[in-house]
Coordinates of C-alpha atoms in Angstrom, one line a residue:
M1 CA 160.7 221.3 142.7
K2 CA 157.3 222.4 142.0
I3 CA 156.0 225.5 144.0
I4 CA 152.5 225.5 144.4
A5 CA 149.7 227.6 146.0
V6 CA 148.0 225.5 148.8
H7 CA 144.5 226.9 148.1
E8 CA 144.8 225.7 144.5
H9 CA 145.3 222.2 145.6
P10 CA 142.6 221.3 148.3
H11 CA 144.1 217.6 148.4
L12 CA 147.1 219.3 150.0
V13 CA 145.5 221.5 152.7
E14 CA 145.8 218.8 155.3
S15 CA 149.4 217.9 154.9
A16 CA 150.3 221.6 154.4
V17 CA 148.8 222.7 157.5
Q18 CA 150.6 219.9 159.5
F19 CA 154.0 220.9 157.9
F20 CA 153.7 224.6 158.5
W21 CA 152.5 223.9 162.1
E22 CA 155.2 222.0 162.9
Q23 CA 157.8 224.3 161.7
W24 CA 156.2 227.4 163.1
G25 CA 153.4 226.6 165.5
N26 CA 153.1 225.6 169.2
E27 CA 150.9 223.2 171.1
Q28 CA 148.0 225.7 171.2
N29 CA 147.8 227.0 167.8
F30 CA 147.2 224.2 165.6
R31 CA 143.8 225.5 164.6
F32 CA 145.3 229.1 163.8
Y33 CA 147.1 227.5 161.0
Q34 CA 144.3 225.4 159.9
D35 CA 141.9 228.3 159.9
C36 CA 144.4 230.5 158.1
M37 CA 145.2 228.3 155.3
I38 CA 141.4 227.1 154.9
H39 CA 140.6 230.8 154.0
S40 CA 143.6 231.7 152.1
G41 CA 143.4 232.9 148.6
T42 CA 139.7 234.2 149.0
S43 CA 139.9 237.8 149.7
G44 CA 139.9 240.4 147.2
D45 CA 143.4 240.8 147.2
G46 CA 144.6 237.4 147.3
I47 CA 146.1 237.7 150.7
P48 CA 146.9 235.6 152.7
R49 CA 148.4 232.7 150.5
F50 CA 150.5 229.8 151.5
Y51 CA 153.1 228.0 149.2
V52 CA 154.7 224.6 149.5
G53 CA 157.7 223.4 147.4
I54 CA 157.2 219.8 146.4
E55 CA 159.6 217.1 145.2
N56 CA 159.1 213.6 145.0
E57 CA 155.6 214.1 146.4
E58 CA 157.2 215.5 149.5
I59 CA 156.7 219.1 151.1
I60 CA 160.4 220.2 151.3
G61 CA 159.7 224.1 151.7
T62 CA 157.3 226.6 152.5
Y63 CA 156.4 230.4 152.6
A64 CA 153.4 232.4 153.1
L65 CA 152.2 236.0 151.8
I66 CA 150.3 237.5 154.7
R67 CA 148.6 240.7 155.7
N68 CA 150.7 241.4 158.7
D69 CA 153.4 239.5 160.4
L70 CA 151.8 240.3 164.0
N71 CA 154.2 243.4 164.2
S72 CA 153.4 247.1 164.6
R73 CA 153.6 248.2 160.9
Q74 CA 150.0 247.6 160.2
D75 CA 150.4 249.9 157.3
L76 CA 152.4 247.7 155.3
H77 CA 151.5 244.7 153.4
P78 CA 152.0 242.1 152.1
W79 CA 154.6 240.3 154.3
L80 CA 156.5 237.4 153.4
A81 CA 156.4 234.9 156.6
C82 CA 157.0 231.0 157.2
L83 CA 160.2 230.6 154.8
Y84 CA 161.4 227.3 155.4
V85 CA 163.5 224.8 153.8
D86 CA 163.6 221.0 155.2
P87 CA 167.1 220.5 156.5
N88 CA 167.7 217.5 154.1
S89 CA 167.2 219.8 151.2
R90 CA 169.3 222.8 152.1
G91 CA 172.2 223.9 150.2
K92 CA 170.5 223.5 146.8
K93 CA 169.3 227.0 146.4
I94 CA 165.8 226.1 147.2
G95 CA 165.4 229.1 149.7
S96 CA 166.5 231.4 146.9
R97 CA 163.9 229.8 144.5
L98 CA 161.0 230.3 147.3
L99 CA 162.0 233.8 147.6
D100 CA 162.0 234.6 143.7
H101 CA 158.7 233.1 143.6
A102 CA 157.2 235.0 146.4
I103 CA 158.4 238.2 144.8
E104 CA 156.6 237.0 141.4
E105 CA 153.5 236.2 143.2
A106 CA 153.3 239.5 145.1
A107 CA 153.8 241.4 141.6
K108 CA 151.1 239.2 139.9
L109 CA 148.7 240.2 143.0
G110 CA 149.6 243.7 142.2
F111 CA 151.8 244.5 144.9
K112 CA 154.7 247.2 144.8
K113 CA 156.7 245.8 147.8
L114 CA 157.0 242.7 149.8
Y115 CA 158.1 242.9 153.6
L116 CA 159.6 240.6 156.0
Q117 CA 160.6 240.5 159.8
T118 CA 163.7 238.6 160.7
D119 CA 166.4 238.3 163.4
L120 CA 168.8 236.3 160.9
E121 CA 171.8 237.9 160.2
G122 CA 172.9 238.3 156.7
Y123 CA 170.9 235.9 154.7
Y124 CA 168.3 238.2 153.0
E125 CA 170.8 240.7 152.1
K126 CA 172.4 237.9 149.8
Y127 CA 169.2 237.9 147.9
G128 CA 168.9 241.9 147.3
W129 CA 166.5 242.6 150.4
T130 CA 167.2 245.9 152.0
H131 CA 167.1 246.5 155.7
S132 CA 164.6 249.3 156.3
G133 CA 164.3 249.4 160.3
E134 CA 162.6 247.9 163.1
V135 CA 159.2 246.8 163.5
Y136 CA 157.8 246.0 167.3
G137 CA 155.8 242.8 168.4
A138 CA 152.7 243.0 170.9
D139 CA 155.4 242.1 173.6
G140 CA 157.3 245.5 172.8
G141 CA 160.4 243.6 171.5
A142 CA 161.9 245.0 168.2
I143 CA 162.9 242.8 165.3
K144 CA 164.5 243.9 161.9
F145 CA 162.4 244.3 158.9
Y146 CA 163.1 244.2 155.3
E147 CA 161.8 244.8 152.0
K148 CA 162.2 244.5 148.4
C149 CA 160.2 245.7 145.2
A150 CA 158.0 243.1 143.9
G151 CA 158.5 242.7 140.2
L152 CA 158.4 239.9 137.6
L153 CA 162.0 238.3 137.6
H154 CA 163.7 238.1 134.4
H155 CA 166.0 235.2 134.5

């Protein structure tokens, strides 16, 4: 699997927008994903960025580094979002590879930590993420948030 930044491969933007939106969007917000991805990688700190994992010319996984995952902790960034592995490709450590890549990319961009929010139980702990508390959405609901030090991994 190759992991690539969508903004560095303009020919992939259309299919990447479609893939992200199908996994994470709804009927009303296709334009939200499209506009985010068209403008990704252009700011001074490089955020937001969208990544796809590709195997045999097919997108099989995704993640994004974003400024905020629409939660109350506006003071923390960047956030890992949209981690997804196609069901036919699960069980092959692709999620782990995408998480490692995200940490490396955050470090390359100069960030000391990476954050995420999730309602999954036990998944991110397996990869060294620390449950650091709760964040709140605009609807007032709480969700767990995690953090991990960003540093180049040594394999």
